[in-house]
mmCIF file of C-alpha atoms in Angstrom:
data_model
loop_
_atom_site.group_PDB
_atom_site.id
_atom_site.type_symbol
_atom_site.label_atom_id
_atom_site.label_comp_id
_atom_site.label_asym_id
_atom_site.label_seq_id
_atom_site.Cartn_x
_atom_site.Cartn_y
_atom_site.Cartn_z
ATOM 1 C CA MET A 1 43.502 -5.102 2.432
ATOM 2 C CA GLN A 2 42.165 -6.249 5.946
ATOM 3 C CA LEU A 3 39.364 -3.072 6.251
ATOM 4 C CA PHE A 4 38.259 -4.320 2.033
ATOM 5 C CA LYS A 5 37.627 -8.202 3.592
ATOM 6 C CA ASP A 6 35.214 -6.297 6.050
ATOM 7 C CA PHE A 7 33.498 -3.963 3.443
ATOM 8 C CA ILE A 8 33.828 -7.438 0.582
ATOM 9 C CA ASN A 9 32.801 -9.747 3.066
ATOM 10 C CA GLY A 10 28.740 -8.236 3.505
ATOM 11 C CA LEU A 11 28.137 -8.106 0.263
ATOM 12 C CA TRP A 12 28.731 -11.702 -1.299
ATOM 13 C CA ASN A 13 30.192 -14.341 1.610
ATOM 14 C CA GLU A 14 27.950 -13.695 4.256
ATOM 15 C CA ASN A 15 25.798 -12.004 2.221
ATOM 16 C CA PRO A 16 22.491 -11.494 4.851
ATOM 17 C CA ILE A 17 19.676 -11.808 3.238
ATOM 18 C CA PHE A 18 21.330 -14.593 0.145
ATOM 19 C CA ARG A 19 23.265 -16.558 2.792
ATOM 20 C CA MET A 20 23.065 -16.016 6.220
ATOM 21 C CA VAL A 21 19.085 -15.381 5.538
ATOM 22 C CA ILE A 22 18.777 -12.852 8.216
ATOM 23 C CA GLY A 23 16.851 -9.840 8.426
ATOM 24 C CA ILE A 24 14.251 -11.069 5.580
ATOM 25 C CA CYS A 25 11.394 -9.658 7.064
ATOM 26 C CA SER A 26 11.709 -6.741 5.890
ATOM 27 C CA ALA A 27 13.124 -7.745 2.767
ATOM 28 C CA LEU A 28 10.114 -10.446 1.986
ATOM 29 C CA ALA A 29 7.327 -7.748 2.914
ATOM 30 C CA VAL A 30 8.745 -4.026 1.182
ATOM 31 C CA THR A 31 9.895 -5.488 -1.467
ATOM 32 C CA THR A 32 6.926 -5.094 -3.960
ATOM 33 C CA SER A 33 8.999 -2.345 -6.461
ATOM 34 C CA ALA A 34 12.902 -1.258 -6.974
ATOM 35 C CA ASN A 35 11.740 2.050 -5.016
ATOM 36 C CA ASN A 36 10.917 0.385 -2.003
ATOM 37 C CA GLY A 37 14.149 -1.888 -2.011
ATOM 38 C CA ILE A 38 16.319 0.775 -2.524
ATOM 39 C CA ALA A 39 14.729 3.414 0.166
ATOM 40 C CA MET A 40 14.922 0.422 3.247
ATOM 41 C CA GLY A 41 18.443 -0.442 2.038
ATOM 42 C CA MET A 42 19.624 2.952 2.038
ATOM 43 C CA ALA A 43 17.686 3.358 5.597
ATOM 44 C CA LEU A 44 18.609 0.206 7.425
ATOM 45 C CA THR A 45 23.015 1.017 6.272
ATOM 46 C CA PHE A 46 22.451 3.958 7.482
ATOM 47 C CA VAL A 47 20.976 2.650 11.270
ATOM 48 C CA LEU A 48 23.596 -0.384 10.946
ATOM 49 C CA THR A 49 26.222 1.505 9.846
ATOM 50 C CA CYS A 50 26.026 4.739 12.608
ATOM 51 C CA SER A 51 25.212 2.528 15.717
ATOM 52 C CA SER A 52 28.205 -0.165 15.137
ATOM 53 C CA ILE A 53 30.581 2.615 14.728
ATOM 54 C CA PHE A 54 29.103 3.757 18.471
ATOM 55 C CA ILE A 55 29.105 0.302 19.459
ATOM 56 C CA SER A 56 32.326 0.383 18.786
ATOM 57 C CA LEU A 57 33.083 3.182 20.294
ATOM 58 C CA LEU A 58 31.274 2.210 23.046
ATOM 59 C CA ARG A 59 32.687 -1.274 23.314
ATOM 60 C CA HIS A 60 35.374 -0.649 26.275
ATOM 61 C CA ILE A 61 32.755 0.962 28.454
ATOM 62 C CA ILE A 62 29.379 -0.639 28.226
ATOM 63 C CA PRO A 63 29.124 -3.713 30.411
ATOM 64 C CA ASP A 64 29.125 -7.109 29.936
ATOM 65 C CA LYS A 65 25.764 -7.661 31.561
ATOM 66 C CA VAL A 66 23.861 -5.158 30.351
ATOM 67 C CA ARG A 67 25.477 -5.698 26.305
ATOM 68 C CA ILE A 68 22.573 -6.079 24.938
ATOM 69 C CA PRO A 69 19.265 -3.573 26.407
ATOM 70 C CA CYS A 70 22.783 -1.340 25.022
ATOM 71 C CA TYR A 71 22.978 -1.539 21.814
ATOM 72 C CA ILE A 72 19.438 -2.071 21.661
ATOM 73 C CA ILE A 73 18.973 1.431 23.079
ATOM 74 C CA VAL A 74 21.643 2.815 20.691
ATOM 75 C CA VAL A 75 20.107 1.254 17.589
ATOM 76 C CA ALA A 76 16.445 2.716 18.576
ATOM 77 C CA THR A 77 17.680 5.908 18.158
ATOM 78 C CA PHE A 78 19.021 6.015 14.757
ATOM 79 C CA THR A 79 16.254 4.128 13.786
ATOM 80 C CA THR A 80 13.641 6.277 15.300
ATOM 81 C CA VAL A 81 16.515 9.514 14.285
ATOM 82 C CA VAL A 82 15.096 8.129 9.931
ATOM 83 C CA ASP A 83 11.920 6.914 10.726
ATOM 84 C CA LEU A 84 11.416 11.241 11.924
ATOM 85 C CA PHE A 85 13.358 12.133 9.116
ATOM 86 C CA MET A 86 11.405 10.125 6.370
ATOM 87 C CA LYS A 87 8.291 11.453 7.914
ATOM 88 C CA ALA A 88 8.647 15.153 7.750
ATOM 89 C CA TYR A 89 10.726 14.712 3.549
ATOM 90 C CA PHE A 90 9.822 11.424 1.657
ATOM 91 C CA PRO A 91 6.496 10.954 3.380
ATOM 92 C CA SER A 92 5.158 8.990 -0.040
ATOM 93 C CA LEU A 93 7.490 6.458 0.278
ATOM 94 C CA TYR A 94 7.159 6.489 4.567
ATOM 95 C CA GLU A 95 3.280 5.861 3.732
ATOM 96 C CA VAL A 96 4.237 2.932 2.128
ATOM 97 C CA MET A 97 7.051 1.677 4.248
ATOM 98 C CA GLY A 98 5.720 2.307 7.107
ATOM 99 C CA ILE A 99 5.614 0.115 10.143
ATOM 100 C CA PHE A 100 8.825 -1.913 8.180
ATOM 101 C CA ILE A 101 10.451 2.101 9.376
ATOM 102 C CA PRO A 102 10.365 0.999 12.727
ATOM 103 C CA LEU A 103 10.597 -2.634 13.313
ATOM 104 C CA ILE A 104 14.718 -1.770 11.772
ATOM 105 C CA VAL A 105 15.535 -2.538 15.926
ATOM 106 C CA VAL A 106 14.513 -5.992 15.978
ATOM 107 C CA ASN A 107 16.120 -6.396 11.958
ATOM 108 C CA CYS A 108 18.703 -9.145 13.181
ATOM 109 C CA ILE A 109 20.812 -7.838 10.700
ATOM 110 C CA VAL A 110 21.659 -5.088 13.382
ATOM 111 C CA LEU A 111 21.970 -6.840 16.503
ATOM 112 C CA ALA A 112 23.774 -10.058 15.053
ATOM 113 C CA ARG A 113 25.794 -7.226 13.969
ATOM 114 C CA ALA A 114 26.605 -5.242 16.969
ATOM 115 C CA GLU A 115 26.570 -8.272 18.824
ATOM 116 C CA ALA A 116 29.492 -10.944 16.537
ATOM 117 C CA PHE A 117 31.371 -8.246 14.786
ATOM 118 C CA ALA A 118 31.093 -4.156 16.635
ATOM 119 C CA SER A 119 31.686 -5.509 19.648
ATOM 120 C CA LYS A 120 34.634 -6.317 19.298
ATOM 121 C CA VAL A 121 37.281 -4.646 17.250
ATOM 122 C CA GLY A 122 37.691 -0.589 16.195
ATOM 123 C CA PRO A 123 34.894 1.863 15.161
ATOM 124 C CA VAL A 124 36.465 2.179 11.331
ATOM 125 C CA ARG A 125 36.673 -1.979 10.431
ATOM 126 C CA ALA A 126 33.187 -1.437 12.585
ATOM 127 C CA ALA A 127 32.214 1.220 9.763
ATOM 128 C CA ALA A 128 33.644 -1.061 6.416
ATOM 129 C CA ASP A 129 31.609 -4.358 8.054
ATOM 130 C CA ALA A 130 28.102 -2.189 8.475
ATOM 131 C CA LEU A 131 28.862 -0.547 4.771
ATOM 132 C CA GLY A 132 29.309 -3.502 3.717
ATOM 133 C CA MET A 133 26.500 -6.132 4.944
ATOM 134 C CA GLY A 134 23.980 -2.758 4.473
ATOM 135 C CA LEU A 135 25.040 -2.522 1.019
ATOM 136 C CA GLY A 136 24.674 -6.353 0.845
ATOM 137 C CA TYR A 137 21.080 -6.163 1.798
ATOM 138 C CA THR A 138 20.369 -3.236 -0.620
ATOM 139 C CA TRP A 139 21.967 -5.153 -3.284
ATOM 140 C CA ALA A 140 19.660 -7.987 -2.188
ATOM 141 C CA ILE A 141 16.006 -6.687 -1.793
ATOM 142 C CA THR A 142 16.577 -4.394 -4.634
ATOM 143 C CA LEU A 143 17.127 -7.311 -6.666
ATOM 144 C CA ILE A 144 14.338 -9.223 -5.400
ATOM 145 C CA SER A 145 11.907 -5.915 -5.605
ATOM 146 C CA MET A 146 12.792 -5.653 -9.712
ATOM 147 C CA ILE A 147 11.853 -9.205 -10.592
ATOM 148 C CA ARG A 148 8.838 -8.815 -7.924
ATOM 149 C CA GLU A 149 8.165 -5.658 -9.728
ATOM 150 C CA LEU A 150 8.735 -6.681 -13.232
ATOM 151 C CA MET A 151 6.593 -10.081 -12.893
ATOM 152 C CA GLY A 152 4.259 -8.065 -10.803
ATOM 153 C CA ALA A 153 3.018 -5.085 -12.415
ATOM 154 C CA GLY A 154 5.919 -4.755 -15.731
ATOM 155 C CA THR A 155 7.277 -2.231 -14.019
ATOM 156 C CA LEU A 156 10.680 -1.154 -13.839
ATOM 157 C CA PHE A 157 11.485 1.923 -10.692
ATOM 158 C CA GLY A 158 8.266 2.647 -11.840
ATOM 159 C CA TYR A 159 8.877 2.715 -15.785
ATOM 160 C CA GLN A 160 6.923 0.878 -17.728
ATOM 161 C CA VAL A 161 9.117 -1.590 -19.134
ATOM 162 C CA MET A 162 6.846 -4.787 -20.657
ATOM 163 C CA SER A 163 4.420 -3.772 -23.516
ATOM 164 C CA ASP A 164 0.321 -3.517 -22.994
ATOM 165 C CA SER A 165 -0.213 -7.064 -24.116
ATOM 166 C CA PHE A 166 2.006 -8.475 -20.943
ATOM 167 C CA THR A 167 -0.782 -9.885 -18.543
ATOM 168 C CA PRO A 168 0.752 -8.721 -14.776
ATOM 169 C CA TRP A 169 1.331 -11.803 -12.279
ATOM 170 C CA VAL A 170 -0.037 -10.842 -9.497
ATOM 171 C CA ILE A 171 0.938 -13.436 -7.599
ATOM 172 C CA GLY A 172 5.146 -11.348 -7.884
ATOM 173 C CA ILE A 173 3.727 -8.273 -5.787
ATOM 174 C CA LEU A 174 1.099 -10.843 -3.006
ATOM 175 C CA PRO A 175 3.127 -11.767 -0.625
ATOM 176 C CA PRO A 176 3.539 -15.572 -1.782
ATOM 177 C CA GLY A 177 5.433 -13.979 -4.876
ATOM 178 C CA ALA A 178 8.281 -12.934 -1.822
ATOM 179 C CA PHE A 179 8.756 -16.159 -0.825
ATOM 180 C CA ILE A 180 8.912 -18.018 -4.379
ATOM 181 C CA VAL A 181 11.349 -15.209 -5.726
ATOM 182 C CA MET A 182 13.657 -15.391 -2.635
ATOM 183 C CA GLY A 183 14.006 -18.702 -2.433
ATOM 184 C CA ILE A 184 15.346 -19.143 -6.361
ATOM 185 C CA LEU A 185 17.663 -16.072 -6.040
ATOM 186 C CA VAL A 186 19.229 -17.870 -2.801
ATOM 187 C CA GLY A 187 19.097 -21.825 -4.437
ATOM 188 C CA LEU A 188 20.669 -19.960 -7.469
ATOM 189 C CA ILE A 189 23.709 -18.363 -5.890
ATOM 190 C CA ASN A 190 23.992 -21.437 -3.908
ATOM 191 C CA MET A 191 24.586 -23.069 -6.653
ATOM 192 C CA ILE A 192 27.253 -20.547 -8.140
ATOM 193 C CA THR A 193 29.341 -21.116 -4.707
ATOM 194 C CA ARG A 194 29.363 -24.767 -5.287
ATOM 195 C CA LYS A 195 30.695 -24.482 -8.293
ATOM 196 C CA LYS A 196 33.027 -22.377 -6.690
ATOM 197 C CA VAL A 197 34.568 -24.281 -4.029
ATOM 198 C CA LYS A 198 34.618 -28.047 -6.449
ATOM 199 C CA ASP A 199 37.257 -25.413 -8.903
ATOM 200 C CA THR A 200 39.690 -24.742 -5.723
ATOM 201 C CA HIS A 201 39.884 -27.632 -5.032
ATOM 202 C CA CYS A 202 38.429 -27.119 -1.005
ATOM 203 C CA GLN A 203 36.069 -29.644 -0.667
ATOM 204 C CA MET B 1 33.301 0.968 40.638
ATOM 205 C CA ASN B 2 31.256 -1.145 42.234
ATOM 206 C CA GLN B 3 29.823 -3.635 38.340
ATOM 207 C CA TYR B 4 26.023 -2.939 39.513
ATOM 208 C CA VAL B 5 26.671 0.455 39.779
ATOM 209 C CA ARG B 6 28.190 0.643 36.550
ATOM 210 C CA MET B 7 26.031 -1.415 34.873
ATOM 211 C CA ILE B 8 23.505 1.331 36.130
ATOM 212 C CA VAL B 9 25.734 4.143 35.197
ATOM 213 C CA VAL B 10 26.203 3.875 32.119
ATOM 214 C CA LEU B 11 23.156 2.304 31.455
ATOM 215 C CA MET B 12 21.448 5.534 32.444
ATOM 216 C CA ILE B 13 23.873 7.895 30.803
ATOM 217 C CA ILE B 14 23.717 6.174 27.092
ATOM 218 C CA SER B 15 19.156 6.203 27.612
ATOM 219 C CA ILE B 16 20.318 10.361 28.939
ATOM 220 C CA ALA B 17 21.616 10.330 25.508
ATOM 221 C CA SER B 18 19.812 8.832 22.917
ATOM 222 C CA GLY B 19 16.729 10.727 24.779
ATOM 223 C CA ALA B 20 18.236 14.146 24.382
ATOM 224 C CA VAL B 21 19.008 12.604 20.470
ATOM 225 C CA LEU B 22 15.442 12.189 19.584
ATOM 226 C CA ALA B 23 14.160 14.815 21.568
ATOM 227 C CA LEU B 24 16.159 16.926 19.186
ATOM 228 C CA SER B 25 15.126 16.184 15.960
ATOM 229 C CA TYR B 26 11.503 15.627 17.181
ATOM 230 C CA GLU B 27 12.397 19.407 17.302
ATOM 231 C CA ALA B 28 13.485 19.468 13.939
ATOM 232 C CA THR B 29 11.003 17.986 12.154
ATOM 233 C CA ASN B 30 7.714 17.916 13.963
ATOM 234 C CA PRO B 31 6.600 21.213 12.409
ATOM 235 C CA LYS B 32 7.174 19.957 8.847
ATOM 236 C CA ILE B 33 5.918 16.952 9.413
ATOM 237 C CA GLN B 34 2.453 18.409 10.965
ATOM 238 C CA GLU B 35 2.729 20.387 7.018
ATOM 239 C CA GLN B 36 2.873 17.071 5.347
ATOM 240 C CA ALA B 37 -0.608 15.919 6.831
ATOM 241 C CA ARG B 38 -2.137 19.006 6.522
ATOM 242 C CA GLN B 39 -1.459 19.945 2.570
ATOM 243 C CA THR B 40 -1.696 16.011 2.184
ATOM 244 C CA LEU B 41 -5.250 17.173 3.441
ATOM 245 C CA GLU B 42 -5.971 20.527 2.046
ATOM 246 C CA GLN B 43 -4.722 18.115 -0.895
ATOM 247 C CA SER B 44 -6.460 15.777 -0.999
ATOM 248 C CA VAL B 45 -10.072 17.750 -0.100
ATOM 249 C CA LEU B 46 -9.121 20.214 -2.807
ATOM 250 C CA ASN B 47 -9.332 17.598 -5.362
ATOM 251 C CA VAL B 48 -13.277 16.139 -4.617
ATOM 252 C CA ILE B 49 -14.736 19.645 -4.727
ATOM 253 C CA PRO B 50 -13.490 21.205 -8.121
ATOM 254 C CA GLY B 51 -12.936 24.025 -8.072
ATOM 255 C CA ALA B 52 -11.573 25.243 -5.218
ATOM 256 C CA THR B 53 -9.014 26.419 -3.834
ATOM 257 C CA LYS B 54 -8.517 26.346 -0.198
ATOM 258 C CA MET B 55 -10.607 24.603 2.483
ATOM 259 C CA GLU B 56 -11.642 25.717 5.580
ATOM 260 C CA VAL B 57 -12.251 22.914 8.360
ATOM 261 C CA VAL B 58 -16.354 23.037 9.938
ATOM 262 C CA GLU B 59 -16.774 20.828 13.095
ATOM 263 C CA LYS B 60 -20.451 20.126 13.025
ATOM 264 C CA GLN B 61 -22.241 18.103 15.236
ATOM 265 C CA ASP B 62 -18.965 15.784 16.130
ATOM 266 C CA MET B 63 -18.259 15.281 12.030
ATOM 267 C CA THR B 64 -15.074 17.194 10.444
ATOM 268 C CA ILE B 65 -15.893 19.154 7.381
ATOM 269 C CA TYR B 66 -14.132 20.016 5.254
ATOM 270 C CA VAL B 67 -15.633 23.636 3.205
ATOM 271 C CA GLY B 68 -14.137 24.572 -0.532
ATOM 272 C CA ILE B 69 -13.714 27.894 -0.718
ATOM 273 C CA ASP B 70 -12.552 29.517 -4.573
ATOM 274 C CA ASP B 71 -10.634 32.343 -4.532
ATOM 275 C CA GLN B 72 -13.611 35.083 -4.790
ATOM 276 C CA GLY B 73 -14.713 33.275 -1.543
ATOM 277 C CA ASN B 74 -17.465 31.530 -3.443
ATOM 278 C CA LYS B 75 -18.037 28.139 -1.683
ATOM 279 C CA LYS B 76 -17.984 25.371 -3.935
ATOM 280 C CA GLY B 77 -18.987 22.218 -2.035
ATOM 281 C CA ILE B 78 -18.076 20.180 0.830
ATOM 282 C CA SER B 79 -16.390 17.612 2.197
ATOM 283 C CA PHE B 80 -15.720 14.631 4.419
ATOM 284 C CA LYS B 81 -13.714 11.524 5.403
ATOM 285 C CA ALA B 82 -15.839 8.130 4.990
ATOM 286 C CA THR B 83 -14.645 5.072 6.520
ATOM 287 C CA GLY B 84 -15.451 1.343 6.100
ATOM 288 C CA SER B 85 -13.690 -2.087 5.794
ATOM 289 C CA GLY B 86 -12.386 -3.780 3.163
ATOM 290 C CA PHE B 87 -10.936 -6.723 1.529
ATOM 291 C CA ASN B 88 -8.124 -6.550 4.363
ATOM 292 C CA GLY B 89 -8.528 -3.737 6.476
ATOM 293 C CA PRO B 90 -9.720 -0.233 6.887
ATOM 294 C CA ILE B 91 -10.857 1.999 3.614
ATOM 295 C CA GLU B 92 -10.762 5.580 4.309
ATOM 296 C CA ILE B 93 -12.653 7.844 1.117
ATOM 297 C CA MET B 94 -12.429 11.730 1.223
ATOM 298 C CA VAL B 95 -15.920 12.362 -0.729
ATOM 299 C CA GLY B 96 -16.615 15.559 -1.614
ATOM 300 C CA TYR B 97 -20.315 16.686 -2.260
ATOM 301 C CA ASN B 98 -22.572 19.616 -3.220
ATOM 302 C CA PRO B 99 -25.939 20.201 -1.221
ATOM 303 C CA ARG B 100 -26.641 23.205 -3.588
ATOM 304 C CA GLU B 101 -27.173 20.238 -6.715
ATOM 305 C CA GLY B 102 -27.072 17.035 -4.413
ATOM 306 C CA LYS B 103 -24.876 15.627 -6.155
ATOM 307 C CA LEU B 104 -21.308 14.095 -4.969
ATOM 308 C CA THR B 105 -18.222 16.144 -6.490
ATOM 309 C CA GLY B 106 -16.095 13.364 -6.681
ATOM 310 C CA ILE B 107 -14.435 10.947 -4.234
ATOM 311 C CA GLN B 108 -10.645 10.057 -3.965
ATOM 312 C CA ILE B 109 -9.458 7.195 -1.084
ATOM 313 C CA LEU B 110 -7.522 8.509 1.243
ATOM 314 C CA SER B 111 -5.972 4.919 2.816
ATOM 315 C CA MET B 112 -6.516 1.522 2.356
ATOM 316 C CA SER B 113 -4.768 -2.393 2.041
ATOM 317 C CA GLU B 114 -6.920 -4.121 -0.640
ATOM 318 C CA THR B 115 -5.062 -6.628 -2.562
ATOM 319 C CA PRO B 116 -2.564 -5.090 -5.590
ATOM 320 C CA GLY B 117 -4.259 -5.571 -8.803
ATOM 321 C CA LEU B 118 -7.577 -6.640 -7.797
ATOM 322 C CA GLY B 119 -8.505 -4.780 -4.775
ATOM 323 C CA ALA B 120 -6.813 -2.175 -4.762
ATOM 324 C CA LYS B 121 -8.092 -0.542 -8.138
ATOM 325 C CA ILE B 122 -10.632 1.354 -5.782
ATOM 326 C CA LYS B 123 -8.145 4.178 -5.946
ATOM 327 C CA GLU B 124 -7.156 4.570 -9.879
ATOM 328 C CA GLU B 125 -9.853 6.700 -11.901
ATOM 329 C CA ALA B 126 -11.627 4.127 -13.206
ATOM 330 C CA PHE B 127 -13.732 3.532 -10.375
ATOM 331 C CA THR B 128 -14.087 6.810 -8.976
ATOM 332 C CA LYS B 129 -15.356 8.866 -11.498
ATOM 333 C CA GLN B 130 -18.455 7.210 -11.838
ATOM 334 C CA PHE B 131 -19.345 8.792 -7.564
ATOM 335 C CA THR B 132 -18.877 11.923 -9.522
ATOM 336 C CA GLN B 133 -22.479 13.587 -10.435
ATOM 337 C CA LYS B 134 -23.754 10.528 -8.264
ATOM 338 C CA PRO B 135 -27.010 11.987 -7.023
ATOM 339 C CA VAL B 136 -27.213 11.699 -2.981
ATOM 340 C CA GLU B 137 -30.654 10.348 -3.150
ATOM 341 C CA ASP B 138 -28.849 6.735 -4.930
ATOM 342 C CA GLU B 139 -29.321 3.516 -3.363
ATOM 343 C CA PHE B 140 -24.976 3.285 -3.449
ATOM 344 C CA THR B 141 -26.295 -1.037 -4.701
ATOM 345 C CA VAL B 142 -22.961 -2.492 -6.425
ATOM 346 C CA LYS B 143 -24.156 -3.672 -9.162
ATOM 347 C CA GLU B 144 -27.081 -1.871 -9.478
ATOM 348 C CA ASP B 145 -26.224 1.988 -9.506
ATOM 349 C CA VAL B 146 -22.561 1.309 -8.753
ATOM 350 C CA GLU B 147 -20.505 -0.616 -10.651
ATOM 351 C CA ALA B 148 -18.355 -3.084 -9.395
ATOM 352 C CA ILE B 149 -14.346 -3.448 -10.164
ATOM 353 C CA SER B 150 -14.514 -7.889 -11.755
ATOM 354 C CA GLY B 151 -13.467 -10.072 -8.884
ATOM 355 C CA ALA B 152 -12.928 -7.110 -6.541
ATOM 356 C CA THR B 153 -16.801 -6.775 -5.537
ATOM 357 C CA ILE B 154 -16.221 -6.997 -1.211
ATOM 358 C CA SER B 155 -13.735 -4.142 -1.908
ATOM 359 C CA SER B 156 -15.935 -2.064 -4.597
ATOM 360 C CA THR B 157 -19.088 -2.942 -2.294
ATOM 361 C CA ALA B 158 -17.479 -1.454 0.978
ATOM 362 C CA VAL B 159 -16.370 1.726 -0.943
ATOM 363 C CA ALA B 160 -20.178 1.883 -1.498
ATOM 364 C CA ASP B 161 -21.214 1.404 1.808
ATOM 365 C CA ALA B 162 -18.900 3.772 3.308
ATOM 366 C CA ILE B 163 -19.975 6.640 1.648
ATOM 367 C CA LYS B 164 -23.489 5.797 1.716
ATOM 368 C CA ALA B 165 -23.128 5.876 5.571
ATOM 369 C CA SER B 166 -21.440 8.689 6.016
ATOM 370 C CA LEU B 167 -23.282 10.118 3.375
ATOM 371 C CA ASP B 168 -26.344 9.791 5.548
ATOM 372 C CA LYS B 169 -25.252 11.674 7.944
ATOM 373 C CA ILE B 170 -23.751 14.667 6.053
ATOM 374 C CA VAL B 171 -27.226 15.059 4.654
ATOM 375 C CA LYS B 172 -29.148 15.238 7.721
ATOM 376 C CA ILE B 173 -26.878 18.409 8.215
ATOM 377 C CA TYR B 174 -26.743 19.567 4.799
ATOM 378 C CA PRO B 175 -30.056 18.485 3.123
ATOM 379 C CA VAL B 176 -30.971 18.561 -0.144
ATOM 380 C CA GLY B 177 -30.380 22.117 -2.064
ATOM 381 C CA GLY B 178 -30.250 23.735 1.177
ATOM 382 C CA ASP B 179 -27.157 26.087 1.700
ATOM 383 C CA PHE B 180 -24.016 25.475 3.563
#
């Protein structure tokens, strides 16, 4: 039950993008097409899960004073592994994501979960939390990128869905479009959750 | 154990382990990455030289030239990379050229970071096909002999200028009508 709670936490209650609003630099930059969103989400989920498990296993060995450098080395190693394998096996995807894969190292979600969660609990709970956070990030940026792709190109996952008479709103795939779409989504989610609190008389 | 010694030892062990993992994954992926890069390059060379099925790399006067060869071993044309600065950053173009006819055989945009929906249209065939069969003596001036993309004059000009600038150098090495 505890494991399930840890897992669900990242998907909704503490969704990194919509609730905590951390790690959004990659979420704003690569979300120009739905494929990018999914790929970026998977890359981050992999790095986050592997490094959370490792950091949790090493939590009694790592001295408190050097914990941050240790976390960063672990995260950087997994990020570079993903970077190399992506370059070798998915070159077209790598071309689009370019700099944002190496930048997973400094993505606050990874360090935040290492510091706030993985370094305090066992590897199984750390893995559940990391998977939840990673998938929470993935669904959030995939949703953003689907909306942006639909607006800016009239396609979804590369398939034409709008009729030919649809004029693409180019702003959707330009940087301002990312802020507009994300802002509206965060607002919507705040609205939904606010209502829920009222219903249960928790205020 | 003294806590300072412990700090150093733990950090060192983690660093060594991470170094080992990185070295192994580099070894595992490097041949594949090199192969991918070579394939992408070869594909773009073959795209801009019609009829070519393989390429040969020639270094001449500090320019790298890719010669396209067909199945019978006939040289079908040469190609080279041209770089220009676009609206948002550098634009890299592969240009195919047939010195015997003195005409371009095609161009392909290798990399660019132009505005999606506007300048990024330089990648589309509607824009690139106008350079196929274009005589190299042409001026390559936008709105005269090169048709610009509406709303993306800077990107269109950058492509035309980049091709012309590299072409001037190439024509000195491979004059029109000459062999290659």
